[in-house]
Short mmCIF file of C-alpha atoms in Angstrom, two decimals:
data_model
loop_
_atom_site.label_atom_id
_atom_site.label_comp_id
_atom_site.label_asym_id
_atom_site.label_seq_id
_atom_site.Cartn_x
_atom_site.Cartn_y
_atom_site.Cartn_z
CA MET D 210 212.77 -82.63 23.72
CA LYS D 211 212.48 -81.00 20.30
CA ASN D 212 210.24 -78.23 21.64
CA LYS D 213 212.64 -77.55 24.52
CA LYS D 214 215.52 -77.17 22.08
CA LYS D 215 213.54 -74.74 19.91
CA TRP D 216 212.47 -72.70 22.92
CA LEU D 217 215.99 -72.56 24.35
CA LEU D 218 217.43 -71.63 20.95
CA THR D 219 214.90 -68.82 20.55
CA LEU D 220 215.59 -67.43 24.01
CA SER D 221 219.35 -67.69 23.46
CA MET D 222 219.16 -65.73 20.22
CA LEU D 223 216.99 -63.04 21.80
CA VAL D 224 219.46 -62.67 24.65
CA LEU D 225 222.22 -62.40 22.02
CA VAL D 226 220.39 -59.47 20.43
CA PHE D 227 220.32 -57.53 23.71
CA VAL D 228 223.98 -58.27 24.38
CA LEU D 229 225.34 -57.44 20.93
CA THR D 230 223.23 -54.35 20.33
CA GLY D 231 224.97 -52.83 23.31
CA CYS D 232 228.44 -53.67 22.05
CA GLY D 233 228.81 -50.74 19.67
CA THR D 234 228.99 -47.11 20.73
CA GLY D 235 229.65 -43.86 18.94
CA GLU D 236 228.94 -42.78 15.40
CA VAL D 237 229.59 -45.11 12.47
CA SER D 238 231.20 -43.76 9.31
CA GLN D 239 233.50 -44.83 6.49
CA SER D 240 236.47 -44.31 8.79
CA SER D 241 235.11 -46.61 11.52
CA THR D 242 237.24 -49.57 12.53
CA GLY D 243 236.19 -53.11 13.30
CA PHE D 244 234.49 -55.53 10.94
CA TRP D 245 230.99 -55.13 12.42
CA ASP D 246 230.95 -51.31 12.37
CA ARG D 247 232.88 -50.77 9.15
CA TYR D 248 231.48 -53.50 6.90
CA ILE D 249 228.08 -54.41 8.36
CA VAL D 250 226.51 -51.43 10.12
CA TYR D 251 228.04 -48.83 7.77
CA TYR D 252 226.95 -50.61 4.58
CA PHE D 253 223.49 -51.27 5.98
CA GLY D 254 223.23 -47.52 6.42
CA GLU D 255 224.54 -46.93 2.90
CA ALA D 256 221.97 -49.35 1.45
CA ILE D 257 219.12 -47.65 3.31
CA GLU D 258 220.25 -44.20 2.20
CA ALA D 259 220.54 -45.37 -1.42
CA LEU D 260 216.92 -46.53 -1.27
CA SER D 261 215.62 -43.49 0.60
CA PHE D 262 214.79 -41.12 -2.29
CA GLY D 263 215.00 -38.25 0.16
CA ASN D 264 213.29 -39.96 3.11
CA SER D 265 214.99 -42.49 5.38
CA GLY D 266 211.66 -44.10 6.30
CA ILE D 267 211.10 -45.02 2.66
CA GLY D 268 214.64 -46.44 2.60
CA ILE D 269 213.88 -48.68 5.59
CA ILE D 270 210.64 -49.89 3.99
CA LEU D 271 212.29 -50.74 0.65
CA PHE D 272 215.30 -52.28 2.41
CA THR D 273 212.93 -54.47 4.47
CA LEU D 274 211.00 -55.62 1.41
CA ILE D 275 214.25 -56.56 -0.37
CA ILE D 276 215.40 -58.57 2.66
CA ARG D 277 212.04 -60.38 2.85
CA ILE D 278 212.14 -61.23 -0.86
CA ILE D 279 215.68 -62.60 -0.47
CA LEU D 280 214.50 -64.74 2.46
CA MET D 281 211.48 -66.14 0.62
CA PRO D 282 213.20 -69.40 -0.48
CA LEU D 283 214.29 -70.00 3.12
CA MET D 284 210.75 -69.34 4.38
CA HIS D 285 209.39 -71.76 1.78
CA TYR D 286 211.87 -74.39 2.97
CA GLN D 287 210.78 -73.74 6.55
CA THR D 288 207.13 -74.23 5.61
CA LYS D 289 207.82 -77.54 3.85
CA SER D 290 209.91 -78.77 6.76
CA MET D 291 207.20 -77.86 9.27
CA ARG D 292 204.63 -79.78 7.23
CA LYS D 293 206.86 -82.85 7.18
CA THR D 294 207.39 -82.57 10.92
CA GLN D 295 203.64 -82.38 11.47
CA GLU D 296 203.10 -85.48 9.33
CA LEU D 297 205.51 -87.38 11.58
CA GLN D 298 203.62 -86.53 14.77
CA PRO D 299 201.62 -89.82 14.92
CA LYS D 300 204.82 -91.85 14.55
CA LEU D 301 206.62 -89.70 17.12
CA LYS D 302 203.77 -90.20 19.58
CA ALA D 303 203.90 -93.95 18.98
CA LEU D 304 207.61 -93.92 19.82
CA GLN D 305 206.96 -91.89 22.97
CA GLU D 306 204.36 -94.42 24.09
CA LYS D 307 206.68 -97.31 23.26
CA TYR D 308 209.58 -95.79 25.20
CA ALA D 309 207.55 -94.18 27.98
CA SER D 310 209.95 -95.13 30.76
CA LYS D 311 212.17 -92.35 32.13
CA ASP D 312 215.25 -94.44 32.86
CA PRO D 313 218.43 -93.26 31.03
CA ASP D 314 218.63 -96.24 28.66
CA THR D 315 215.03 -95.85 27.51
CA VAL D 316 215.37 -92.09 27.10
CA ARG D 317 218.52 -92.58 25.02
CA LYS D 318 216.76 -95.21 22.91
CA LEU D 319 213.82 -92.85 22.33
CA GLN D 320 216.15 -90.08 21.20
CA GLU D 321 217.95 -92.45 18.83
CA GLU D 322 214.66 -93.67 17.31
CA GLN D 323 213.38 -90.12 16.91
CA GLN D 324 216.61 -89.08 15.20
CA ARG D 325 216.40 -92.11 12.91
CA LEU D 326 212.83 -91.20 12.00
CA TYR D 327 213.84 -87.62 11.21
CA SER D 328 216.75 -88.84 9.07
CA GLU D 329 214.59 -91.31 7.14
CA HIS D 330 212.11 -88.58 6.21
CA ASN D 331 214.79 -85.90 5.67
CA VAL D 332 213.39 -83.63 8.39
CA ASN D 333 215.36 -81.20 10.51
CA PRO D 334 213.29 -80.46 13.66
CA LEU D 335 215.18 -77.19 14.23
CA SER D 336 214.68 -75.83 10.71
CA GLY D 337 211.80 -73.67 11.92
CA CYS D 338 214.34 -71.53 13.80
CA LEU D 339 216.49 -70.78 10.74
CA PRO D 340 214.60 -67.64 9.61
CA LEU D 341 214.83 -66.24 13.14
CA ILE D 342 218.56 -66.98 13.36
CA ILE D 343 219.19 -65.22 10.04
CA GLN D 344 216.95 -62.22 10.77
CA LEU D 345 218.45 -61.45 14.18
CA PRO D 346 221.81 -60.14 12.85
CA ILE D 347 219.85 -58.11 10.27
CA MET D 348 217.71 -56.52 12.98
CA MET D 349 220.80 -55.94 15.09
CA ALA D 350 222.69 -54.20 12.27
CA LEU D 351 219.61 -52.18 11.30
CA TRP D 352 219.09 -51.00 14.86
CA GLN D 353 222.72 -49.91 15.17
CA ALA D 354 222.65 -48.20 11.76
CA ILE D 355 219.59 -46.19 12.77
CA SER D 356 221.08 -45.40 16.19
CA ARG D 357 224.68 -44.64 15.18
CA ILE D 358 224.65 -43.16 11.67
CA PRO D 359 223.80 -39.44 11.96
CA SER D 360 221.84 -39.16 8.72
CA LEU D 361 219.56 -41.99 9.81
CA THR D 362 219.39 -41.05 13.48
CA THR D 363 217.96 -37.63 12.63
CA GLY D 364 215.80 -38.92 9.78
CA THR D 365 212.03 -38.59 10.01
CA PHE D 366 209.08 -40.53 8.63
CA LEU D 367 205.52 -39.32 9.06
CA TRP D 368 205.23 -38.40 12.77
CA VAL D 369 208.37 -40.18 14.07
CA GLU D 370 212.07 -39.42 14.34
CA LEU D 371 213.61 -42.72 13.27
CA GLY D 372 216.40 -42.69 15.85
CA LYS D 373 213.99 -42.26 18.77
CA PRO D 374 211.03 -44.28 20.12
CA ASP D 375 207.63 -43.60 18.58
CA PRO D 376 206.03 -40.92 20.83
CA LEU D 377 202.52 -42.13 19.91
CA TYR D 378 203.43 -45.85 20.22
CA ILE D 379 201.55 -46.57 16.99
CA LEU D 380 204.41 -48.41 15.25
CA PRO D 381 205.15 -50.74 18.22
CA ILE D 382 201.44 -51.59 18.49
CA LEU D 383 201.16 -52.28 14.74
CA ALA D 384 204.35 -54.37 14.90
CA ALA D 385 202.89 -56.43 17.77
CA ILE D 386 199.56 -56.89 15.94
CA PHE D 387 201.21 -58.10 12.71
CA THR D 388 203.53 -60.37 14.71
CA PHE D 389 200.52 -61.95 16.42
CA ILE D 390 198.63 -62.42 13.15
CA SER D 391 201.70 -63.98 11.51
CA THR D 392 202.41 -66.46 14.32
CA LYS D 393 198.70 -67.25 14.67
CA LEU D 394 198.37 -68.06 10.96
CA ASN D 395 201.42 -70.33 11.16
CA ALA D 396 199.95 -72.09 14.18
CA MET D 397 196.60 -72.57 12.41
CA GLY D 398 198.38 -74.30 9.53
CA GLN D 399 199.72 -77.03 11.79
CA VAL D 400 197.95 -80.34 12.32
CA GLU D 401 198.54 -80.10 16.03
CA GLN D 402 199.81 -77.05 17.86
CA GLN D 403 202.80 -77.77 20.06
CA GLY D 404 203.32 -76.08 23.42
CA THR D 405 206.20 -73.99 22.07
CA MET D 406 204.08 -72.61 19.23
CA LYS D 407 201.26 -71.69 21.60
CA ILE D 408 203.69 -69.81 23.83
CA MET D 409 205.38 -68.03 20.91
CA THR D 410 202.01 -66.93 19.49
CA TYR D 411 201.50 -64.68 22.50
CA ALA D 412 205.05 -64.16 23.81
CA MET D 413 206.56 -62.79 20.60
CA PRO D 414 204.03 -59.96 20.11
CA VAL D 415 204.50 -58.91 23.73
CA LEU D 416 208.29 -58.94 23.30
CA ILE D 417 208.07 -56.94 20.06
CA LEU D 418 205.76 -54.41 21.74
CA PHE D 419 208.10 -54.02 24.70
CA MET D 420 211.21 -53.58 22.52
CA GLY D 421 209.41 -51.22 20.13
CA TRP D 422 208.34 -49.13 23.13
CA GLN D 423 212.00 -48.63 24.10
CA LEU D 424 214.06 -48.73 20.89
CA ALA D 425 214.35 -46.53 17.80
CA SER D 426 211.12 -46.23 15.82
CA GLY D 427 213.03 -47.17 12.66
CA LEU D 428 213.30 -50.71 14.04
CA SER D 429 209.55 -50.75 14.76
CA LEU D 430 208.98 -49.66 11.16
CA TYR D 431 211.10 -52.62 10.04
CA TRP D 432 208.99 -54.99 12.16
CA VAL D 433 205.72 -53.57 10.85
CA VAL D 434 206.73 -53.98 7.19
CA SER D 435 208.47 -57.34 7.73
CA ASN D 436 205.61 -58.97 9.61
CA ALA D 437 202.95 -57.50 7.32
CA PHE D 438 204.89 -59.04 4.42
CA GLN D 439 205.02 -62.32 6.34
CA VAL D 440 201.24 -62.29 6.80
CA GLY D 441 200.71 -61.83 3.06
CA GLN D 442 203.29 -64.48 2.22
CA THR D 443 201.66 -66.99 4.58
CA LEU D 444 198.20 -66.39 3.10
CA ILE D 445 199.59 -66.96 -0.41
CA ILE D 446 202.06 -69.82 0.12
CA ASN D 447 200.82 -71.60 3.23
CA ASN D 448 197.21 -70.45 3.60
CA PRO D 449 195.99 -72.14 6.82
CA PHE D 450 192.32 -71.86 5.79
CA LYS D 451 193.03 -73.71 2.54
CA LEU D 452 195.16 -76.28 4.39
CA ARG D 453 192.33 -76.92 6.83
CA GLN D 454 189.87 -77.44 3.98
CA GLU D 455 192.25 -79.86 2.26
CA ARG D 456 192.84 -81.69 5.56
CA GLU D 457 189.12 -81.96 6.29
CA ALA D 458 188.45 -83.17 2.73
CA ALA D 459 191.16 -85.85 3.09
CA GLU D 460 189.76 -86.95 6.45
CA GLN D 461 186.23 -87.09 5.03
CA LYS D 462 187.49 -89.17 2.10
CA GLN D 463 189.19 -91.55 4.51
CA ARG D 464 185.98 -91.87 6.55
CA ASP D 465 184.00 -92.58 3.36
CA ILE D 466 186.45 -95.30 2.38
CA GLU D 467 186.26 -96.90 5.83
CA ARG D 468 182.46 -96.71 5.76
CA ALA D 469 182.37 -98.35 2.34
CA LEU D 470 184.67 -101.12 3.53
CA ARG D 471 182.47 -101.78 6.57
CA LYS D 472 179.38 -101.98 4.36
CA ALA D 473 181.18 -104.36 2.01
CA ASN D 474 182.19 -106.60 4.93
CA MET D 475 178.66 -106.57 6.31
CA SER D 476 177.27 -107.54 2.88
CA LYS D 477 179.69 -110.50 2.69
CA LYS D 478 178.64 -111.67 6.14
CA THR D 479 174.94 -111.35 5.21
CA ARG D 480 175.36 -113.45 2.05
CA LYS D 481 177.14 -116.14 4.05
#
């Protein structure tokens, strides 16, 4: 049930991006009307231009890094929440086995017990979607700023014109690669990979590649920098290789304790 909610929420937010990015038309300037154009898209463009130092691509890179740094506490919270959720998996499985029947009363009882378990351990099963929910309006505003503010639309960075798709498709491919590495590292850090995570590991890079193929290269540049930052952040804060070593060490310690207890019991029986 939890995985279905996460998957539906993710799909809903992605659909929202496609719908809302098509809502605005025409150039955006200080004289634009409407809250979204005047106060969101316009000031996103102003922030990027202030950070550009003569090149809009540099402005997008610095703007992206600032956004990622601001989001770091939220990402840290997400990581902690995901760990807690993983620790509850054995208890959740026990509840699913206990309430295995599909009749309405049993299903309702299972949902109530799962919710009680989450509440007792202060876990929000949907917290993993929070960074995505917050980043979507940012991506949406960035895309419209690049597409509708003349100074950004005609801006260039290396071989690309920021308001047009990358003619060499290098940025979309890099964005897809870093997205895959990021989601893969997050999946490796989990005790048990859920079906939703397995799907997202491969579906998200494909989606990013497809969108980067069609949309302004400035947005692909944002994805490249953002997901590269995410890879580095994961390796520092939630390194899956270190987590695996710690998990294996804990499991080995538990096996040693159980082995020692069995030997102690056998010794008692022998003396008797």
